[in-house]
PDB file of C-alpha atoms in Angstrom:
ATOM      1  CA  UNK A   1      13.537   1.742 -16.217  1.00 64.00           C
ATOM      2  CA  UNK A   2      11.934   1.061 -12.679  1.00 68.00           C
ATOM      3  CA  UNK A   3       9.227   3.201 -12.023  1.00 93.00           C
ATOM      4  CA  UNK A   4       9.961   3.687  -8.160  1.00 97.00           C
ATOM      5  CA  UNK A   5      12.605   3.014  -6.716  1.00 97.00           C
ATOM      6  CA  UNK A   6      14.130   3.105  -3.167  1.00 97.00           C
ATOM      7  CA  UNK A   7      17.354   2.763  -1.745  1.00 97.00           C
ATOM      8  CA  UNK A   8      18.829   0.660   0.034  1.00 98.00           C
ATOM      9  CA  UNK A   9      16.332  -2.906  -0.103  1.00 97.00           C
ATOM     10  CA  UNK A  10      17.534  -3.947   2.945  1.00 98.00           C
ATOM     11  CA  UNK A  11      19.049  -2.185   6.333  1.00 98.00           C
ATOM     12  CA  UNK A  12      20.747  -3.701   9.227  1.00 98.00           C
ATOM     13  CA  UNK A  13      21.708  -1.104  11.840  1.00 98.00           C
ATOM     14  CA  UNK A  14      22.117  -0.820  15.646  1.00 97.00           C
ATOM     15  CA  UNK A  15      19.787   0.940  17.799  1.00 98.00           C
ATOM     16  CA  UNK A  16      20.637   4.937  18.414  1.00 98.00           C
ATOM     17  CA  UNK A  17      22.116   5.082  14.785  1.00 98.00           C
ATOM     18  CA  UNK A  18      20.606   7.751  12.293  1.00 98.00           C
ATOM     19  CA  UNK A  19      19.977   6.207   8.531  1.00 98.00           C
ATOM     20  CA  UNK A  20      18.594   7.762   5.362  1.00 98.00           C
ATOM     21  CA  UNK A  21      16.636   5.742   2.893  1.00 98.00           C
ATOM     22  CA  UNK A  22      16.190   7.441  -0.717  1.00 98.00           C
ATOM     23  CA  UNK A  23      13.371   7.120  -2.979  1.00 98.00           C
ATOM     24  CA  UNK A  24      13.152   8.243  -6.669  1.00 97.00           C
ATOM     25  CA  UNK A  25      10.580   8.191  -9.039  1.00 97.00           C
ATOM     26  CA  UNK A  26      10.706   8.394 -12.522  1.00 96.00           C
ATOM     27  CA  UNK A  27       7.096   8.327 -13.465  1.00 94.00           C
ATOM     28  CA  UNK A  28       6.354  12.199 -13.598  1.00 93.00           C
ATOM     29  CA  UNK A  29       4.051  11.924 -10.529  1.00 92.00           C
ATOM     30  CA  UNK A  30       2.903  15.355  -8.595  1.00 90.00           C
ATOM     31  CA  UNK A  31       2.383  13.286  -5.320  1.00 92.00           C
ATOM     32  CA  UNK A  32       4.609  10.898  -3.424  1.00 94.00           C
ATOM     33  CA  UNK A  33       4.027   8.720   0.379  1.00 94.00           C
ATOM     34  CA  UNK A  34       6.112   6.667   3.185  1.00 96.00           C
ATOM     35  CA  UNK A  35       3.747   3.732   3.851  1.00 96.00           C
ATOM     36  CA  UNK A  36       5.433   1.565   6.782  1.00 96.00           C
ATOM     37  CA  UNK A  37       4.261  -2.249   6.819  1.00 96.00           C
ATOM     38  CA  UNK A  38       4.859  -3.833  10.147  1.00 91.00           C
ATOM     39  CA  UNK A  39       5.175  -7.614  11.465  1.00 84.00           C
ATOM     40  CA  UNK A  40       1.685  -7.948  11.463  1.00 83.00           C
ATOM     41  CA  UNK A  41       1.699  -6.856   7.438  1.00 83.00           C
ATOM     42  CA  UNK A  42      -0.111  -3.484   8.265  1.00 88.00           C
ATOM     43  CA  UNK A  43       0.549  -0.989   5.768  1.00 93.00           C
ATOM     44  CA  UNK A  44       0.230   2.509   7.474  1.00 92.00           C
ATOM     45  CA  UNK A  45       0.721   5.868   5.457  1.00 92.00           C
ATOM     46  CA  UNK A  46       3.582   8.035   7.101  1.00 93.00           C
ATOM     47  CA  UNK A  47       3.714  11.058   5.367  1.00 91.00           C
ATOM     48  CA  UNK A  48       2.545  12.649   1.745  1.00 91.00           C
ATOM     49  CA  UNK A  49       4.030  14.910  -0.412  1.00 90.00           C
ATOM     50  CA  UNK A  50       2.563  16.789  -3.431  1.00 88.00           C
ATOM     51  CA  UNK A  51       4.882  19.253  -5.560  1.00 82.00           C
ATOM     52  CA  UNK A  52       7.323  19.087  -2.355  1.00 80.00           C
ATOM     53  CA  UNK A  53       5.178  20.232  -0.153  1.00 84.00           C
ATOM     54  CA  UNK A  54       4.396  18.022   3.168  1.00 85.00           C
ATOM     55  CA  UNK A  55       0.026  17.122   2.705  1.00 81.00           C
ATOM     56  CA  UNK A  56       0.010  14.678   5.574  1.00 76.00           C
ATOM     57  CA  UNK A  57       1.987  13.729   8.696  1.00 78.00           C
ATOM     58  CA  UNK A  58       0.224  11.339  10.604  1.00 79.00           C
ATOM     59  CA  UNK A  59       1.107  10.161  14.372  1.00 80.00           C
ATOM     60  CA  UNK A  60       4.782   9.757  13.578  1.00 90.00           C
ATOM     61  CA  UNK A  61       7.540  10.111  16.200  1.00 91.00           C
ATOM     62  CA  UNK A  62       9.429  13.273  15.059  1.00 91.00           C
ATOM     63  CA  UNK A  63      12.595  10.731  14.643  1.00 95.00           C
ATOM     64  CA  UNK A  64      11.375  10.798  11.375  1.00 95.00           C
ATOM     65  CA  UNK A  65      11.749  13.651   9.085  1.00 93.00           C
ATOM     66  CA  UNK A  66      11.120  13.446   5.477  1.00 93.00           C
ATOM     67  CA  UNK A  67      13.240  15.329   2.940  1.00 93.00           C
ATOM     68  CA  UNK A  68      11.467  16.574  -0.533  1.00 93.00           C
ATOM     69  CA  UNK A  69      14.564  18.012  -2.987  1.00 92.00           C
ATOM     70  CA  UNK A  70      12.186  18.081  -6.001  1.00 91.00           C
ATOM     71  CA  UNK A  71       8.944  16.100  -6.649  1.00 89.00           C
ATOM     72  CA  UNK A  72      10.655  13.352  -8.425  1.00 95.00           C
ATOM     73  CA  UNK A  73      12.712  12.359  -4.610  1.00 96.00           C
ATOM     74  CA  UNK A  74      11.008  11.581  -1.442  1.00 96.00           C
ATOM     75  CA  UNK A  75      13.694  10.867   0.968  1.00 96.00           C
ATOM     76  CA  UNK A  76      13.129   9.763   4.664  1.00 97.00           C
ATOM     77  CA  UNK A  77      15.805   9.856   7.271  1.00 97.00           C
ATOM     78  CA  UNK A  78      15.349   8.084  10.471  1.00 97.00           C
ATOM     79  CA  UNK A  79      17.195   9.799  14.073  1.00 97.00           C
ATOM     80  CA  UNK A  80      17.752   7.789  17.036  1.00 98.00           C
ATOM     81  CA  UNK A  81      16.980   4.328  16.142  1.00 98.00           C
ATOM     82  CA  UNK A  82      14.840   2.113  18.137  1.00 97.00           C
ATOM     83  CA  UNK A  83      13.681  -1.693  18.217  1.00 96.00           C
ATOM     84  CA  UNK A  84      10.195  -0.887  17.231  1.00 94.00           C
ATOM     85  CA  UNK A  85      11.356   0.860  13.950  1.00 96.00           C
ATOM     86  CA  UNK A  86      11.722  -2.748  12.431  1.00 97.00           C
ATOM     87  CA  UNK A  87      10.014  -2.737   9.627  1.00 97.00           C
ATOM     88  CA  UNK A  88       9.474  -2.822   5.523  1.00 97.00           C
ATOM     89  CA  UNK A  89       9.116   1.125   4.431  1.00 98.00           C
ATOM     90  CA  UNK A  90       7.726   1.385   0.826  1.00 98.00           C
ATOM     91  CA  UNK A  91       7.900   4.843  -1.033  1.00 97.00           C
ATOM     92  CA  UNK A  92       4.698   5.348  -3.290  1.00 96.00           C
ATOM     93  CA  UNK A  93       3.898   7.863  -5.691  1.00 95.00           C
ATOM     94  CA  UNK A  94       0.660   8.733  -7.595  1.00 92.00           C
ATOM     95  CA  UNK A  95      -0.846  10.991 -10.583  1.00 89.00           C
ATOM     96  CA  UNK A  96      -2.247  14.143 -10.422  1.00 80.00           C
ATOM     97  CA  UNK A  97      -5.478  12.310 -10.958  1.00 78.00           C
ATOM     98  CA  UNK A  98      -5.085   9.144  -8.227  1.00 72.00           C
ATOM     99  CA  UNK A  99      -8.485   8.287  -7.746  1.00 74.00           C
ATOM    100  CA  UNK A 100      -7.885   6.505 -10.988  1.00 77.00           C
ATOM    101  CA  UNK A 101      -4.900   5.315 -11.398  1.00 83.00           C
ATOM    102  CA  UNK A 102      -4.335   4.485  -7.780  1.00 89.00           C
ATOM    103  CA  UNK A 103      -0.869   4.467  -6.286  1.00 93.00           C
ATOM    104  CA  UNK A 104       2.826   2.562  -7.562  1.00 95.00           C
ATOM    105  CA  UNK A 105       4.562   1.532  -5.362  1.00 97.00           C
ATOM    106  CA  UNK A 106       9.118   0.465  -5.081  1.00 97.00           C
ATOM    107  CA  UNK A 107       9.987  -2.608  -3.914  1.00 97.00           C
ATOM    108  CA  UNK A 108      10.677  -1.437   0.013  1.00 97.00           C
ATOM    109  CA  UNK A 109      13.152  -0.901   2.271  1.00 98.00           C
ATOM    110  CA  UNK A 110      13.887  -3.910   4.744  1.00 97.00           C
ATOM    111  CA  UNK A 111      15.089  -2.177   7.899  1.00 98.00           C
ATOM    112  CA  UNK A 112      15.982  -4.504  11.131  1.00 97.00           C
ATOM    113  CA  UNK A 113      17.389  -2.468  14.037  1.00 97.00           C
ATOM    114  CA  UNK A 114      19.778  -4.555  16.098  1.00 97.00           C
TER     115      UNK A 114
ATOM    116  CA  UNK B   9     -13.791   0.738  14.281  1.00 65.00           C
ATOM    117  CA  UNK B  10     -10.645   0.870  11.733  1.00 77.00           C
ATOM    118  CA  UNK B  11     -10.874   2.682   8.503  1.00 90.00           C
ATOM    119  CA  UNK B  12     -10.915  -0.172   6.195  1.00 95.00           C
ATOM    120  CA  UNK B  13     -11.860  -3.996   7.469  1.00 96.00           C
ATOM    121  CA  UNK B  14     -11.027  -7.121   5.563  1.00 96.00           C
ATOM    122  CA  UNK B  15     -12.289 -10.725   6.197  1.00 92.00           C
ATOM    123  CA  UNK B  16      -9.225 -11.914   8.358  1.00 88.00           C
ATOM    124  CA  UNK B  17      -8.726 -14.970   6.323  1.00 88.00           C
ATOM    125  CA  UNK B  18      -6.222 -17.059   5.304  1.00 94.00           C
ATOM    126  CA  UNK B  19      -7.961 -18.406   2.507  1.00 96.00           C
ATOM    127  CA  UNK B  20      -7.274 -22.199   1.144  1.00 97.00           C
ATOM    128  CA  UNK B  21      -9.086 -23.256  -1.644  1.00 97.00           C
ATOM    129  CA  UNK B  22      -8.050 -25.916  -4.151  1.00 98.00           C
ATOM    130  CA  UNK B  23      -7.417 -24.785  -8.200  1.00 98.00           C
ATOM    131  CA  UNK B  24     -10.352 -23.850  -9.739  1.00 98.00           C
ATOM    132  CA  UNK B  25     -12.341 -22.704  -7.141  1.00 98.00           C
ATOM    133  CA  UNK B  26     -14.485 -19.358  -7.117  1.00 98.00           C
ATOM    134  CA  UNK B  27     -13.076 -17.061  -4.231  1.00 97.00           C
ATOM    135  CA  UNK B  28     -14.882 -13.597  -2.823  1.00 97.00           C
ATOM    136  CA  UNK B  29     -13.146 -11.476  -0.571  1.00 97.00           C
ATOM    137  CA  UNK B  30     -14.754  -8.923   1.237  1.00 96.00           C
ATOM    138  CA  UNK B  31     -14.082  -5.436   2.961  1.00 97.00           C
ATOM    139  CA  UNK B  32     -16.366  -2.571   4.414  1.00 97.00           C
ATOM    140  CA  UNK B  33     -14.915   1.016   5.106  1.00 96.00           C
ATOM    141  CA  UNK B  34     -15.694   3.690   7.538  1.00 94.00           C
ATOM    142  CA  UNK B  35     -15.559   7.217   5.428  1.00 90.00           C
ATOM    143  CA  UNK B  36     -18.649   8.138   3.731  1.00 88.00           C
ATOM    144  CA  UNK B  37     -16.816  10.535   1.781  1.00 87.00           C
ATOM    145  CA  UNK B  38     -14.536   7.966   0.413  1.00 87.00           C
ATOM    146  CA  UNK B  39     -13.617   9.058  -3.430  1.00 85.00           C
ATOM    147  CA  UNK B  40     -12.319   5.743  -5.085  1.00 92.00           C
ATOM    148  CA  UNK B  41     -11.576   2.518  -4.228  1.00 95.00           C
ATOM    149  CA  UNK B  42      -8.564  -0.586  -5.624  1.00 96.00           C
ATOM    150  CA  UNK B  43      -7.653  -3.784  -4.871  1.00 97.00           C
ATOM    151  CA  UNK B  44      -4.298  -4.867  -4.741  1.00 98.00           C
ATOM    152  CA  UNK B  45      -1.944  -8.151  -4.649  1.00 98.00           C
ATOM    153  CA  UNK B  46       0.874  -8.539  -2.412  1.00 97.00           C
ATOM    154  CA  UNK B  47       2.994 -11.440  -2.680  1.00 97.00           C
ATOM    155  CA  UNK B  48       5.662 -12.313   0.065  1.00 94.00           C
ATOM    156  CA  UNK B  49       7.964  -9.718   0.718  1.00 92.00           C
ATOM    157  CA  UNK B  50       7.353  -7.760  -2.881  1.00 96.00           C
ATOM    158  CA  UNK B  51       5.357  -4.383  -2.961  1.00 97.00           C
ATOM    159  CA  UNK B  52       1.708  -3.909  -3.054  1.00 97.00           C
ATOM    160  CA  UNK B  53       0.469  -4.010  -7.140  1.00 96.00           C
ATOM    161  CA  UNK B  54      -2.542  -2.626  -8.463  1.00 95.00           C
ATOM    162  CA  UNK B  55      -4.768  -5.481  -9.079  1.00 96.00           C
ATOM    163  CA  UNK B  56      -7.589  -3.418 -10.153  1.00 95.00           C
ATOM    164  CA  UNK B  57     -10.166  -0.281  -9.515  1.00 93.00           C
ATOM    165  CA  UNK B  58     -13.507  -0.827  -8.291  1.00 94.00           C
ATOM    166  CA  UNK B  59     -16.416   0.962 -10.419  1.00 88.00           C
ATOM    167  CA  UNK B  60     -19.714   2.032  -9.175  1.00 87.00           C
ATOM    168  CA  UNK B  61     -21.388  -0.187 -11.808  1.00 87.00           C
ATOM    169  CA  UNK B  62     -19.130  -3.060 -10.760  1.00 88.00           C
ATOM    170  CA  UNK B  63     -16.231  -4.179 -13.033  1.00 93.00           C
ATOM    171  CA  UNK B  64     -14.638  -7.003 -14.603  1.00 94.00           C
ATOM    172  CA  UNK B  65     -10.994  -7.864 -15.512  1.00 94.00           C
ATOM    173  CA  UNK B  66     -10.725 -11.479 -17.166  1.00 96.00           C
ATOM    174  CA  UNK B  67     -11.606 -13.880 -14.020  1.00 98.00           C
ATOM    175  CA  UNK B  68     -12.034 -10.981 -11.466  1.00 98.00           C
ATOM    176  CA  UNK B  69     -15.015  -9.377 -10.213  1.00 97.00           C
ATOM    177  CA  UNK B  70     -15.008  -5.900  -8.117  1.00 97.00           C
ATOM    178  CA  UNK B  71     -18.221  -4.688  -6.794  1.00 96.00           C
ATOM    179  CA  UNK B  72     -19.028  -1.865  -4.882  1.00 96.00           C
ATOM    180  CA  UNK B  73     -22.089  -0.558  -2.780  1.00 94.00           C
ATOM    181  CA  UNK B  74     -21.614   2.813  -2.121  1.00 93.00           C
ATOM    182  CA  UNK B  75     -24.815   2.737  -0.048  1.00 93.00           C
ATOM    183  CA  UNK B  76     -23.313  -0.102   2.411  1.00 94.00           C
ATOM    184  CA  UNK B  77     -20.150   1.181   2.369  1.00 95.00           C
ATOM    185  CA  UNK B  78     -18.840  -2.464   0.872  1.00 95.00           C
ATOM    186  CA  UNK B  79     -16.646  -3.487  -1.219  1.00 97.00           C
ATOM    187  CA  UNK B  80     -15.994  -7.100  -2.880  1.00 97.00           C
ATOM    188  CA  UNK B  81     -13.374  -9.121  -5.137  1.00 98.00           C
ATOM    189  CA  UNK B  82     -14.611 -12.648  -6.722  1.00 98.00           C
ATOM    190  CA  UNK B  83     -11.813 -14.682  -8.382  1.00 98.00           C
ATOM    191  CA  UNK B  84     -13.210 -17.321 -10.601  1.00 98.00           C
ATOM    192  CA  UNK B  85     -11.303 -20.624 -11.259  1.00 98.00           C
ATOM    193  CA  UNK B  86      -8.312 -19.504  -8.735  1.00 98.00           C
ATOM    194  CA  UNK B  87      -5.187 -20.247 -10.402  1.00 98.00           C
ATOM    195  CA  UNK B  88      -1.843 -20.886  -8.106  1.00 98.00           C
ATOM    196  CA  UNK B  89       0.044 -18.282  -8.962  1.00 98.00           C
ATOM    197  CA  UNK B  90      -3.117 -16.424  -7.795  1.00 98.00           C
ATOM    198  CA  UNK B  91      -2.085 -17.043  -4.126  1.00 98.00           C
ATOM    199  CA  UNK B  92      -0.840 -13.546  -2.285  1.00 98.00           C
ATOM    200  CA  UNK B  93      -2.419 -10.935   0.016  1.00 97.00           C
ATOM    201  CA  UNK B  94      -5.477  -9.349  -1.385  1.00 98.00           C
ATOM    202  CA  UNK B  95      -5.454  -6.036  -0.262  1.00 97.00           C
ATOM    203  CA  UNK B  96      -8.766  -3.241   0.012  1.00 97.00           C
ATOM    204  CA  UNK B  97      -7.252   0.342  -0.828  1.00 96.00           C
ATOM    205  CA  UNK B  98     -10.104   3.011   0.081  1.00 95.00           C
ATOM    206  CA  UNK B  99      -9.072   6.805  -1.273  1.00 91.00           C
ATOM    207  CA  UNK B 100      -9.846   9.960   0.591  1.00 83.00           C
ATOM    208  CA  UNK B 101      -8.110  13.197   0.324  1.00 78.00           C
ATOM    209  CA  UNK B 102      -4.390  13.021  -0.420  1.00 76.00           C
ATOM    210  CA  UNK B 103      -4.390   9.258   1.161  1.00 85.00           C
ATOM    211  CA  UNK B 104      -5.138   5.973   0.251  1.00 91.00           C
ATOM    212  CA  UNK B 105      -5.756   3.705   3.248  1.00 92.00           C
ATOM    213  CA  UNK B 106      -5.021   0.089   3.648  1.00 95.00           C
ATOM    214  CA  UNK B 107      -7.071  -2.756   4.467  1.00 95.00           C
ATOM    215  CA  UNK B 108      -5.191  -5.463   6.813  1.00 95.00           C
ATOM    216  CA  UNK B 109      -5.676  -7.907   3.522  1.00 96.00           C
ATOM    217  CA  UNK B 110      -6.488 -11.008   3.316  1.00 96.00           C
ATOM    218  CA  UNK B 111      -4.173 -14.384   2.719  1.00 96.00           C
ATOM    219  CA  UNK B 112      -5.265 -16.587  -0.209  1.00 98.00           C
ATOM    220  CA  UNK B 113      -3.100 -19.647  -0.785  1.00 98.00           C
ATOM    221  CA  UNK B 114      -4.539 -21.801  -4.035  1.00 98.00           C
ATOM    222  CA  UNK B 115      -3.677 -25.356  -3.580  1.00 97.00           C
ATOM    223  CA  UNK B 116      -2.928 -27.945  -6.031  1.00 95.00           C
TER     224      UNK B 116
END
């Protein structure tokens, strides 16, 4: 019964590959996010959703393209892999009404690019 | 200036101290405001929301001034399972933006 939930937890991969990493949600939420947290622990929004429609894409290299099928799935696919896209992704989603319930997050997506 | 600054921290404090963790944000039009706990290599959880009037949940404290653009957390008698990242969350629009967080570890 997990609330959010991504696939796969963790992702080893060489550099120039192309991987997908799924996210689901089971929590009836209109709006769902990519947050990436690097080395340093930043979190950093990525891209929003709301009812499957794209609300914000912020300075992301267009390697990444994020893939709505129906507001319950946020999917992100990643072209061309590089060194630097080492990171933790977490998938988020939120109510219509967020400023008070905030945002839940799944457990992340360890990727490592070899 | 970044959108959201924490005090860089680590915090060590021994059990049963009183902790308070800052954090100021940029946007004036800011809309709500959380604080959340990350422990090592887990997701972000919401901790709590921070209410105008200030609110209270058991031994935390959230406080915010509006006016300075501040926002605070006060942990009283810090428990060990209370060490993790304490993380500002400021909400805008359609995003909510991170704080770097701060480190707490609660020592025996």
């Amino acid at each position: 019964d997990t609330a959010v939930s991504q696939t796969p937890k963790y992702l080893v991969t060489q550099m120039g590959n192309d991987k997908s990493i799924k996210c689901e949600q089971n929590l009836g939420h209109d709006t769902m996010y990519w947050y990436k947290q690097d080395s340093k622990k930043f979190l950093k929004i990525m891209f929003s959703y709301n009812n499957k429609e794209l609300i914000i894409n912020e300075t992301v290299p267009n390697r990444f393209s994020p893939k709505s099928p129906d507001k319950a799935h946020l999917n992100l696919h990643i072209n061309s892999l590089e060194l630097g896209d080492s990171a933790v992704y977490f998938c988020a989603s939120s109510p219509q009404d967020r400023f008070a319930w905030g945002a839940f997050f799944g457990q992340g997506t360890r990727l490592t690019v070899v | 200036r970044k959108e959201v600054e924490q005090d860089p921290g680590p915090f060590n404090v021994p059990e049963g101290a009183t902790v308070a963790f800052n954090c100021t944000y940029s946007n004036s039009a800011s809309q709500s405001f959380f604080w959340y706990r990350q422990d090592c290599r887990k997701e972000p959880k919401l901790l709590m929301s921070v209410y105008s009037s200030g609110n209270e949940d058991g031994r935390f404290t959230a406080q915010l001034n509006r006016a300075s653009q501040y926002i605070s957390l006060l942990i009283r008698d810090s428990k060990l399972s209370d060490s993790a990242t304490y993380l500002c969350v400021v909400a805008w629009g359609q995003n909510f933006v991170f704080g770097p967080g701060t480190r707490l570890s609660v020592l025996p």
